[in-house]
C-alpha positions as a printed NumPy array, in Angstrom:
array([[ -5.776, -21.098, -26.099],
       [ -2.056, -20.694, -26.534],
       [  0.613, -19.491, -28.903],
       [  1.358, -23.026, -30.177],
       [ -1.293, -25.563, -31.09 ],
       [ -0.352, -29.19 , -31.257],
       [ -3.07 , -31.483, -32.398],
       [ -1.463, -34.877, -31.816],
       [  1.442, -35.833, -29.58 ],
       [  3.653, -38.618, -30.851],
       [  4.672, -41.452, -28.47 ],
       [  8.227, -40.219, -28.574],
       [  7.231, -36.731, -27.44 ],
       [  4.988, -38.226, -24.745],
       [  7.956, -40.058, -23.318],
       [ 10.004, -36.908, -23.609],
       [  7.418, -34.862, -21.717],
       [  7.216, -37.423, -18.947],
       [ 10.963, -37.137, -18.478],
       [ 10.793, -33.313, -18.798],
       [  8.201, -32.898, -16.073],
       [ 10.303, -35.001, -13.691],
       [ 13.425, -33.034, -14.442],
       [ 12.038, -29.519, -14.911],
       [ 14.584, -27.347, -13.078],
       [ 17.657, -28.973, -14.559],
       [ 16.204, -29.158, -18.087],
       [ 15.13 , -25.506, -18.084],
       [ 18.731, -24.386, -17.865],
       [ 19.412, -26.29 , -21.061],
       [ 16.322, -24.77 , -22.675],
       [ 17.507, -21.3  , -21.693],
       [ 20.88 , -21.924, -23.282],
       [ 19.109, -23.063, -26.419],
       [ 17.182, -19.802, -26.449],
       [ 20.385, -17.841, -26.035],
       [ 21.792, -19.676, -29.044],
       [ 18.561, -18.743, -30.899],
       [ 17.569, -22.308, -31.521],
       [ 14.006, -21.079, -31.59 ],
       [ 12.698, -23.743, -33.959],
       [ 13.894, -26.442, -31.57 ],
       [ 12.206, -24.698, -28.666],
       [  8.958, -24.507, -30.582],
       [  9.149, -28.292, -31.058],
       [  9.906, -29.166, -27.447],
       [  7.525, -26.664, -25.857],
       [  4.233, -27.479, -27.588],
       [  0.789, -26.796, -26.286],
       [ -1.762, -29.525, -26.112],
       [ -5.228, -27.944, -26.447],
       [ -6.978, -31.105, -25.381],
       [ -4.862, -31.299, -22.222],
       [ -5.713, -27.786, -21.219],
       [ -9.407, -28.386, -21.634],
       [ -9.034, -30.799, -18.731],
       [ -7.072, -28.34 , -16.536],
       [ -8.663, -26.988, -13.358],
       [-10.006, -23.464, -13.293],
       [ -7.323, -21.406, -11.598],
       [ -9.956, -19.398,  -9.711],
       [-10.709, -22.561,  -7.779],
       [ -7.183, -23.915,  -7.923],
       [ -5.795, -20.788,  -6.214],
       [ -8.203, -21.13 ,  -3.245],
       [ -6.764, -24.466,  -2.061],
       [ -3.122, -25.259,  -1.107],
       [ -1.488, -27.284,  -3.884],
       [  1.783, -29.142,  -4.316],
       [  4.535, -29.666,  -1.746],
       [  4.986, -27.229,   1.084],
       [  8.089, -25.067,   1.373],
       [ 10.623, -26.02 ,   4.061],
       [ 10.241, -22.731,   5.939],
       [  8.018, -22.103,   8.957],
       [  5.14 , -20.911,   6.77 ],
       [  5.097, -24.132,   4.751],
       [  3.759, -22.367,   1.678],
       [  2.363, -24.55 ,  -1.075],
       [  3.528, -24.799,  -4.669],
       [  0.747, -22.968,  -6.562],
       [  1.793, -23.178, -10.201],
       [ -0.387, -25.138, -12.613],
       [  1.158, -28.285, -14.043],
       [  3.226, -27.589, -17.176],
       [  0.59 , -28.702, -19.669],
       [ -1.918, -26.316, -18.024],
       [  0.245, -23.198, -18.156],
       [ -0.94 , -20.632, -20.688],
       [  2.572, -19.53 , -21.751],
       [  6.052, -20.839, -21.065],
       [  9.254, -18.834, -21.077],
       [ 12.642, -20.552, -20.55 ],
       [ 14.09 , -17.184, -19.537],
       [ 11.474, -16.822, -16.788],
       [ 12.18 , -20.363, -15.606],
       [ 15.876, -19.626, -15.393],
       [ 15.267, -16.587, -13.203],
       [ 13.178, -18.743, -10.861],
       [ 15.99 , -21.294, -10.603],
       [ 18.569, -18.506, -10.031],
       [ 16.558, -16.758,  -7.344],
       [ 15.677, -19.958,  -5.494],
       [ 19.331, -20.846,  -5.301],
       [ 20.156, -17.466,  -3.755],
       [ 17.244, -16.716,  -1.439],
       [ 18.011, -17.59 ,   2.167],
       [ 14.387, -17.902,   3.253],
       [ 12.595, -20.907,   1.662],
       [  9.23 , -19.245,   2.215],
       [ 10.259, -16.158,   0.238],
       [ 11.732, -18.474,  -2.397],
       [  8.398, -20.237,  -2.685],
       [  6.514, -16.929,  -2.923],
       [  8.781, -15.793,  -5.722],
       [  8.441, -19.132,  -7.462],
       [  4.633, -18.817,  -7.361],
       [  4.277, -15.138,  -8.151],
       [  6.941, -14.393, -10.808],
       [  5.411, -16.636, -13.533],
       [  1.797, -16.178, -12.462],
       [  0.812, -13.892, -15.369],
       [  2.313, -16.225, -17.943],
       [  1.124, -19.367, -16.165],
       [ -2.511, -18.313, -15.876],
       [ -3.614, -15.224, -17.791],
       [ -2.553, -15.543, -21.483],
       [ -5.964, -16.499, -22.83 ],
       [ -5.088, -15.866, -26.47 ],
       [ -1.871, -15.295, -28.356],
       [ -1.365, -15.496, -32.101],
       [  1.993, -14.207, -33.337],
       [  0.905, -14.251, -36.976],
       [ -1.889, -11.782, -36.429],
       [  0.047,  -9.923, -33.722],
       [ -2.737, -10.152, -31.085],
       [ -2.799, -11.325, -27.489],
       [ -5.483, -11.198, -24.835],
       [ -4.397, -11.085, -21.177],
       [ -6.867, -11.326, -18.304],
       [ -6.325,  -9.783, -14.884],
       [ -6.941, -12.999, -13.004],
       [-10.374, -14.06 , -11.823],
       [-12.171, -11.629, -14.177],
       [-12.183, -12.55 , -17.866],
       [-11.364,  -9.128, -19.262],
       [ -8.212,  -7.239, -20.193],
       [ -7.484,  -4.077, -18.193],
       [ -5.022,  -1.716, -19.815],
       [ -3.635,  -0.728, -16.404],
       [ -3.371,  -4.289, -15.043],
       [ -1.697,  -5.683, -18.159],
       [  0.962,  -2.932, -18.107],
       [  1.743,  -3.863, -14.531],
       [  1.463,  -7.635, -15.04 ],
       [  4.281,  -7.562, -17.62 ],
       [  6.555,  -5.094, -15.827],
       [  8.554,  -7.87 , -14.103],
       [  9.395,  -9.467, -17.442],
       [ 10.804,  -6.443, -19.299],
       [ 14.46 ,  -7.255, -18.678],
       [ 13.918, -10.704, -20.144],
       [ 12.635,  -9.522, -23.537],
       [ 16.126,  -9.547, -25.105],
       [ 16.617, -13.14 , -23.885],
       [ 13.307, -14.671, -24.986],
       [ 12.109, -13.82 , -28.496],
       [  8.717, -15.459, -27.966],
       [  8.122, -13.462, -24.78 ],
       [  8.963, -10.272, -26.656],
       [  6.586, -11.277, -29.403],
       [  3.878, -11.825, -26.847],
       [  4.286,  -8.347, -25.356],
       [  4.342,  -6.821, -28.833],
       [  1.043,  -8.594, -29.545],
       [ -0.418,  -7.253, -26.317],
       [  0.584,  -3.727, -27.374],
       [ -1.078,  -4.121, -30.754],
       [ -4.321,  -5.448, -29.261],
       [ -4.448,  -2.597, -26.789],
       [ -3.739,  -0.101, -29.5  ],
       [ -6.815,  -1.343, -31.358],
       [ -8.936,  -0.94 , -28.222],
       [ -7.69 ,   2.603, -27.516],
       [ -8.121,   3.93 , -31.038],
       [-11.788,   2.883, -30.824],
       [-12.601,   3.637, -27.197],
       [ -9.874,   5.793, -25.577],
       [-11.967,   6.54 , -22.492],
       [-12.426,   2.88 , -21.602],
       [-10.126,   0.805, -19.421],
       [-11.157,  -2.861, -19.751],
       [-12.062,  -4.9  , -22.789],
       [-13.512,  -8.137, -24.166],
       [-11.45 , -10.689, -26.16 ],
       [-10.602,  -9.741, -29.752],
       [-12.941, -11.37 , -32.251],
       [-10.031, -13.226, -33.851],
       [ -9.589, -15.228, -30.658],
       [-12.908, -17.018, -30.928],
       [-13.286, -16.539, -27.153],
       [-16.732, -15.707, -25.826],
       [-17.44 , -12.24 , -24.429],
       [-18.33 , -11.795, -20.749],
       [-21.363, -10.1  , -19.296],
       [-20.463,  -7.413, -16.791],
       [-23.467,  -6.99 , -14.51 ],
       [-21.887,  -3.915, -12.903],
       [-22.139,  -2.127, -16.237],
       [-25.863,  -2.824, -16.618],
       [-27.942,   0.322, -16.496],
       [-24.91 ,   2.619, -16.612],
       [-25.054,   5.338, -19.238],
       [-21.694,   6.129, -20.864],
       [-21.046,   8.974, -23.276],
       [-19.575,   8.574, -25.815],
       [-21.526,   5.293, -26.224],
       [-19.581,   2.013, -26.295],
       [-19.925,  -1.375, -27.892],
       [-20.154,  -3.981, -25.121],
       [-18.938,  -6.753, -27.43 ],
       [-15.61 ,  -4.864, -27.463],
       [-15.708,  -3.032, -24.111],
       [-16.056,  -4.836, -20.781],
       [-16.313,  -1.641, -18.704],
       [-15.861,   1.983, -19.719],
       [-14.531,   3.74 , -16.663],
       [-12.201,   6.542, -17.633],
       [ -8.899,   6.396, -15.768],
       [ -5.948,   8.347, -17.139],
       [ -3.546,   5.803, -15.641],
       [ -4.926,   3.165, -18.047],
       [ -3.534,   5.149, -20.938],
       [ -0.294,   5.583, -19.014],
       [ -0.138,   1.796, -18.636],
       [ -0.266,   1.427, -22.439],
       [  2.514,   3.952, -22.868],
       [  4.619,   2.184, -20.226],
       [  4.103,  -1.18 , -21.92 ],
       [  5.13 ,   0.322, -25.266],
       [  8.258,   2.172, -24.154],
       [  9.424,  -0.726, -21.961],
       [  9.236,  -3.005, -24.984],
       [ 11.305,  -0.586, -27.047],
       [ 13.832,   0.103, -24.245],
       [ 14.575,  -3.6  , -23.92 ],
       [ 14.43 ,  -4.691, -27.592],
       [ 15.289,  -1.606, -29.665],
       [ 12.46 ,  -2.854, -31.952],
       [ 10.184,  -0.082, -33.198],
       [  8.047,  -2.295, -35.425],
       [  5.192,  -2.079, -32.889],
       [  4.72 ,   1.568, -33.979],
       [  2.268,   0.581, -36.673],
       [ -0.936,   2.31 , -37.783],
       [ -2.849,   1.001, -34.769],
       [ -0.281,   2.277, -32.344],
       [ -0.043,   5.711, -33.925],
       [ -3.817,   6.028, -33.94 ],
       [ -3.881,   5.073, -30.257],
       [ -1.23 ,   7.717, -29.42 ],
       [ -3.323,  10.335, -31.226],
       [ -6.337,   9.342, -29.18 ],
       [ -4.354,   9.601, -25.953],
       [ -3.345,  13.177, -26.809],
       [ -6.992,  13.936, -27.624],
       [ -8.059,  12.696, -24.167],
       [ -5.247,  14.7  , -22.494],
       [ -6.466,  17.85 , -24.24 ],
       [-10.141,  17.289, -23.474],
       [ -9.63 ,  16.365, -19.823],
       [ -7.29 ,  19.303, -19.129],
       [-10.167,  21.74 , -19.671],
       [-12.249,  23.19 , -16.845],
       [-15.885,  22.334, -16.255],
       [-17.126,  25.69 , -17.607],
       [-16.   ,  27.73 , -20.589],
       [-15.896,  31.546, -20.471],
       [-19.662,  31.736, -20.911],
       [-20.413,  29.064, -18.302],
       [-21.251,  26.422, -20.848],
       [-20.499,  22.965, -19.438],
       [-17.548,  21.32 , -21.207],
       [-18.151,  17.589, -21.261],
       [-16.374,  15.035, -23.46 ],
       [-17.07 ,  11.976, -21.327],
       [-19.552,  11.148, -18.612],
       [-20.492,   7.959, -16.755],
       [-23.655,   7.874, -14.696],
       [-22.925,   5.029, -12.264],
       [-25.728,   3.818, -10.04 ],
       [-28.285,   1.255, -11.225],
       [-26.429,  -1.601,  -9.528],
       [-22.95 ,  -0.499, -10.642],
       [-20.107,  -1.031,  -8.157],
       [-19.56 ,   2.745,  -8.081],
       [-22.472,   4.949,  -6.888],
       [-24.337,   7.401,  -9.065],
       [-22.051,  10.204, -10.231],
       [-23.044,  13.837,  -9.615],
       [-23.669,  16.446, -12.274],
       [-25.226,  14.075, -14.754],
       [-22.233,  11.782, -14.75 ],
       [-19.591,  14.481, -15.119],
       [-18.341,  14.411, -11.553],
       [-17.322,  17.301,  -9.306],
       [-16.524,  20.577, -11.071],
       [-12.872,  21.37 , -11.801],
       [-10.87 ,  24.5  , -12.68 ],
       [ -7.899,  24.586, -15.038],
       [ -4.617,  23.801, -13.306],
       [ -2.425,  22.242, -16.001],
       [ -3.161,  18.727, -14.797],
       [ -5.377,  16.21 , -16.564],
       [ -8.66 ,  15.188, -15.005],
       [ -9.756,  11.598, -14.488],
       [-13.159,  10.166, -13.734],
       [-12.118,   7.053, -11.838],
       [ -9.146,   6.   ,  -9.729],
       [ -6.764,   3.102, -10.476],
       [ -8.96 ,   1.052,  -8.136],
       [-11.924,   1.588, -10.552],
       [-13.648,   3.631,  -7.822],
       [-15.088,   7.032,  -8.64 ],
       [-12.801,  10.012,  -7.982],
       [-13.872,  12.651,  -5.504],
       [-11.946,  15.386,  -7.301],
       [-10.769,  15.088, -10.924],
       [ -7.079,  15.81 , -10.565],
       [ -5.516,  12.64 ,  -9.227],
       [ -1.951,  13.534,  -8.204],
       [ -0.177,  10.15 ,  -8.657],
       [ -1.92 ,   9.497, -11.988],
       [ -0.732,  12.888, -13.266],
       [  2.759,  12.164, -11.922],
       [  2.82 ,   8.904, -13.928],
       [  1.461,  10.655, -16.999],
       [  4.249,  13.277, -16.815],
       [  6.882,  10.527, -16.581],
       [  5.422,   8.441, -19.435],
       [  5.119,  11.426, -21.741],
       [  8.839,  12.062, -21.343],
       [  9.59 ,   8.419, -22.063],
       [  7.349,   8.619, -25.14 ],
       [  9.252,  11.677, -26.403],
       [ 12.57 ,   9.949, -25.787],
       [ 11.435,   6.887, -27.732],
       [ 10.094,   8.894, -30.667],
       [ 13.336,  10.926, -30.83 ],
       [ 15.398,   7.701, -30.77 ],
       [ 13.559,   6.282, -33.763],
       [ 13.26 ,   9.687, -35.452],
       [  9.488,   9.451, -35.851],
       [  6.669,  11.956, -35.216],
       [  8.8  ,  14.814, -33.986],
       [  5.68 ,  16.979, -33.598],
       [  4.301,  14.47 , -31.127],
       [  7.623,  14.332, -29.297],
       [  7.705,  18.089, -28.863],
       [  4.134,  18.186, -27.634],
       [  4.799,  15.276, -25.255],
       [  7.683,  17.155, -23.598],
       [  5.614,  20.3  , -23.305],
       [  2.737,  18.441, -21.698],
       [  5.045,  16.52 , -19.384],
       [  6.517,  19.748, -18.019],
       [  3.13 ,  21.46 , -17.749],
       [  1.655,  18.511, -15.793],
       [  4.709,  18.141, -13.551],
       [  4.781,  21.846, -12.715],
       [  1.073,  21.687, -11.864],
       [  1.564,  18.714,  -9.542],
       [  4.284,  20.556,  -7.613],
       [  2.459,  23.907,  -7.634],
       [ -1.121,  22.903,  -6.845],
       [ -1.079,  19.674,  -4.831],
       [  1.705,  20.17 ,  -2.268],
       [  0.934,  21.812,   1.056],
       [  3.399,  21.587,   3.997],
       [  5.372,  19.107,   1.938],
       [  2.442,  16.677,   1.743],
       [  0.918,  15.795,  -1.619],
       [ -2.855,  15.702,  -1.799],
       [ -4.244,  12.572,  -3.428],
       [ -6.847,  14.567,  -5.373],
       [ -7.506,  18.248,  -6.023],
       [-10.054,  20.206,  -8.002],
       [ -8.343,  23.554,  -8.845],
       [-10.688,  25.471,  -6.552],
       [ -8.67 ,  24.734,  -3.383],
       [-10.352,  21.456,  -2.641],
       [ -7.964,  18.721,  -1.458],
       [ -8.41 ,  15.01 ,  -0.615],
       [ -5.768,  13.942,   1.892],
       [ -5.414,  10.151,   1.669],
       [ -3.832,   7.495,  -0.473],
       [ -5.181,   4.439,  -2.225],
       [ -3.218,   1.214,  -2.516],
       [ -3.587,   0.857,  -6.265],
       [ -0.656,   2.033,  -8.377],
       [ -0.253,   4.812,  -9.296],
       [ -0.424,   5.944,  -5.684],
       [  1.367,   8.484,  -3.551],
       [  3.409,   5.695,  -1.967],
       [  4.505,   4.565,  -5.455],
       [  5.832,   7.973,  -6.616],
       [  9.497,   6.806,  -6.547],
       [  8.549,   3.552,  -8.33 ],
       [  6.824,   5.601, -11.015],
       [  9.989,   7.596, -11.54 ],
       [  8.45 ,  10.939, -10.571],
       [ 10.807,  11.722,  -7.705],
       [ 13.588,  10.253,  -5.575],
       [ 12.623,   8.311,  -2.426],
       [ 14.781,  10.738,  -0.385],
       [ 12.981,  13.87 ,  -1.618],
       [ 11.609,  15.739,   1.448],
       [  8.121,  15.947,  -0.071],
       [  7.96 ,  12.165,  -0.53 ],
       [  9.415,  11.442,   2.898],
       [  6.792,  13.667,   4.548],
       [  3.942,  12.35 ,   2.403],
       [  4.995,   8.757,   3.055],
       [  4.988,   9.323,   6.789],
       [  1.483,  10.802,   6.63 ],
       [  0.149,   8.027,   4.362],
       [  1.469,   5.225,   6.609],
       [ -0.261,   6.606,   9.701],
       [ -3.648,   7.505,  11.118],
       [ -3.493,  10.728,   9.093],
       [ -4.584,   8.607,   6.087],
       [ -8.222,   7.555,   6.513],
       [ -7.544,   4.35 ,   4.589],
       [ -4.541,   3.289,   6.634],
       [ -5.273,   0.456,   9.058],
       [ -3.234,  -1.754,  11.375],
       [ -4.273,  -4.736,  13.411],
       [ -3.714,  -8.452,  13.991],
       [ -0.453,  -9.01 ,  12.176],
       [ -1.221,  -6.886,   9.134],
       [ -1.161,  -3.216,   8.228],
       [ -1.168,  -0.989,   5.17 ],
       [ -3.194,   1.281,   2.955],
       [ -6.431,   0.144,   1.395],
       [ -9.204,   2.166,  -0.224],
       [-12.943,   2.367,  -0.689],
       [-12.937,  -0.496,  -3.207],
       [-13.249,  -3.009,  -0.35 ],
       [-13.552,  -1.381,   3.087],
       [-11.527,   0.472,   5.682],
       [-10.294,  -2.619,   7.556],
       [ -8.924,  -4.507,   4.525],
       [ -5.566,  -2.89 ,   3.577],
       [ -3.931,  -4.074,   0.388],
       [ -0.548,  -5.878,   0.246],
       [  0.091,  -3.785,  -2.88 ],
       [  0.579,  -0.734,  -0.622],
       [  3.376,  -2.516,   1.29 ],
       [  5.088,  -3.452,  -1.977],
       [  5.002,   0.219,  -3.024],
       [  6.406,   1.177,   0.384],
       [  9.371,  -1.145,  -0.14 ],
       [ 10.132,   0.494,  -3.509],
       [ 10.082,   3.837,  -1.643],
       [ 12.65 ,   3.238,   1.092],
       [ 16.251,   2.226,   1.714],
       [ 15.653,   1.553,   5.405],
       [ 16.445,  -2.119,   6.1  ],
       [ 14.022,  -2.4  ,   8.996],
       [ 11.125,  -0.848,   7.052],
       [ 11.815,  -3.176,   4.124],
       [ 12.059,  -6.29 ,   6.281],
       [  8.902,  -5.443,   8.251],
       [  6.824,  -4.826,   5.137],
       [  8.241,  -7.858,   3.314],
       [  7.444, -10.28 ,   6.099],
       [  4.064,  -8.728,   6.799],
       [  3.198,  -9.639,   3.187],
       [  4.778, -13.128,   3.415],
       [  2.957, -13.909,   6.657],
       [ -0.414, -13.01 ,   5.257],
       [ -1.221, -15.241,   2.281],
       [ -3.727, -17.346,   4.283],
       [ -1.394, -20.31 ,   3.695],
       [ -1.933, -20.134,  -0.083],
       [  1.472, -18.82 ,  -1.244],
       [ -0.013, -16.072,  -3.474],
       [ -0.459, -12.334,  -2.859],
       [ -4.069, -11.27 ,  -2.486],
       [ -5.955,  -8.106,  -3.247],
       [ -6.754,  -7.128,   0.337],
       [ -6.278,  -8.584,   3.775],
       [ -8.355,  -8.107,   6.952],
       [ -6.561,  -6.644,   9.977],
       [ -8.787,  -8.808,  12.206],
       [ -8.652, -12.28 ,  10.622],
       [ -5.781, -13.899,   8.753],
       [ -8.126, -15.986,   6.67 ],
       [-10.277, -13.065,   5.573],
       [ -9.001, -11.722,   2.243],
       [-10.26 , -10.781,  -1.237],
       [ -9.232, -12.299,  -4.584],
       [ -7.09 , -15.398,  -4.331],
       [ -6.051, -14.894,  -8.004],
       [ -4.906, -11.329,  -8.692],
       [ -2.119, -11.475, -11.235],
       [ -1.188,  -7.795, -11.057],
       [ -0.137,  -7.918,  -7.394],
       [  1.737, -11.209,  -7.921],
       [  3.777,  -9.601, -10.673],
       [  4.34 ,  -6.451,  -8.566],
       [  5.611,  -8.591,  -5.626],
       [  8.022, -10.456,  -7.884],
       [  9.205,  -7.205,  -9.44 ],
       [  9.902,  -5.865,  -5.96 ],
       [ 11.863,  -9.032,  -5.053],
       [ 14.037,  -8.542,  -8.158],
       [ 14.571,  -4.945,  -7.148],
       [ 15.759,  -6.055,  -3.72 ],
       [ 17.952,  -8.689,  -5.384],
       [ 19.813,  -5.852,  -7.064],
       [ 19.465,  -3.087,  -4.48 ],
       [ 19.498,  -4.91 ,  -1.148],
       [ 20.825,  -8.476,  -1.743],
       [ 22.084,  -8.785,   1.816],
       [ 18.513,  -8.648,   3.117],
       [ 17.207, -11.608,   1.145],
       [ 20.191, -13.582,  -0.18 ],
       [ 22.605, -16.021,   1.352],
       [ 25.358, -13.545,   0.457],
       [ 25.455,  -9.897,  -0.519],
       [ 26.135, -10.374,  -4.231],
       [ 23.565,  -8.513,  -6.317],
       [ 21.476, -10.394,  -8.93 ],
       [ 20.54 ,  -8.479, -12.025],
       [ 18.198, -10.138, -14.473],
       [ 19.812, -10.616, -17.863],
       [ 23.286,  -9.737, -16.557],
       [ 24.008, -12.264, -13.791],
       [ 25.03 , -15.761, -14.849]])
């Protein structure tokens, strides 16, 4: 389903579309100029969606497992992996213009092909429902038909600068925010959800949730999986403030959104508390038993996890990878939470709304940040997890938020001594989930296994360094390990180039493209034919 339904295509439009598909790159420049001139009605007419045509489109889960299209002219000969135009789930002229611009500048045709495939992947393949009139959109993560709060926030991050240039794209993100707000106000401890009933899309059965007891109870026609991860709520806040920062439109702050924000503050308060009160009564607001066939094992202490003491940080039950936490206080998730609470306060102050919430957000942001610095750092190395009793987990996990991604999150500068030291430890044998082998290296996690690092970790490492050699090594390690499919995968074996997981993982495709746009501005000489920076929305 798509944002525009077109029941019958006239012969004139059929002829037009045949011409358009043969002249896509040139025509898109004209479309982009039309958008800039706000000829939106014209665009709506020339960019229709044929529901019947999409019903005949291949499933991208299968499509992404086989090389498609013409190969790039570089040594990797990477295939063109975009669906045909009539099979794309959303089209943005502004996105297409960036693709044309970047391809013209990139000196390596294989990197150009990777950008061409990855940058539009979320819009091409994951917009399963969008209705502007009811302000709702449903975005899947890729090969799983569910919407993850965390994934969606990351999937849209590479489009934020384009929101002022593409009204329909901005409307889509606003609809995503509203849909997620509805989810959060009902089930703030859950991270992934079924399609909204208005979509008419069927719900999916999650076998991994069978036999798992969750408290508070959930409705599985709304919730796909109820693993509590504080970074999921951070993802919603990031999606919200990024929309406002790039549009100055506060209309998304409706009743749903305000109710969701209230629920987020409720979770922060509940999960900041220790396991025991003063009389050794167990404080439990959420528990998840695991086991019974769930991907995560059974959780100790009747689903409450390992005990925690008060530190000022906020506990979480699961990691960004959806794996169970060892200790509740996940350092990078709390770092992200501190950053996003400050952004929330800045946004509320700018629109002069909910000043009580703004004040509380700033107080919590400082409390959490102070606790991260005071309780997780030993010998200038951040622990991945702590429990407030002195327990520390020294490792990193590839999924963002991670220790490697702390500069990307905005928590600290890449040159800060604590990050430099932590980064060195994470990208070495000192991290139990670091692995290096036959042409690939990086950080993985328990979600797959110890010998399948994730390309996502190398993307984070690029955001965290100015060293040209480190950037180039990581960039080409990623590019050389797509199994000839021209898309970024979830994990990659260090033993076998063809052994990977998830051929369709929209989050990491967006993250790769976001990193390429960062290099285009920060390090153009490494990837461009010249050293002129390219800034989305500002470079003609």
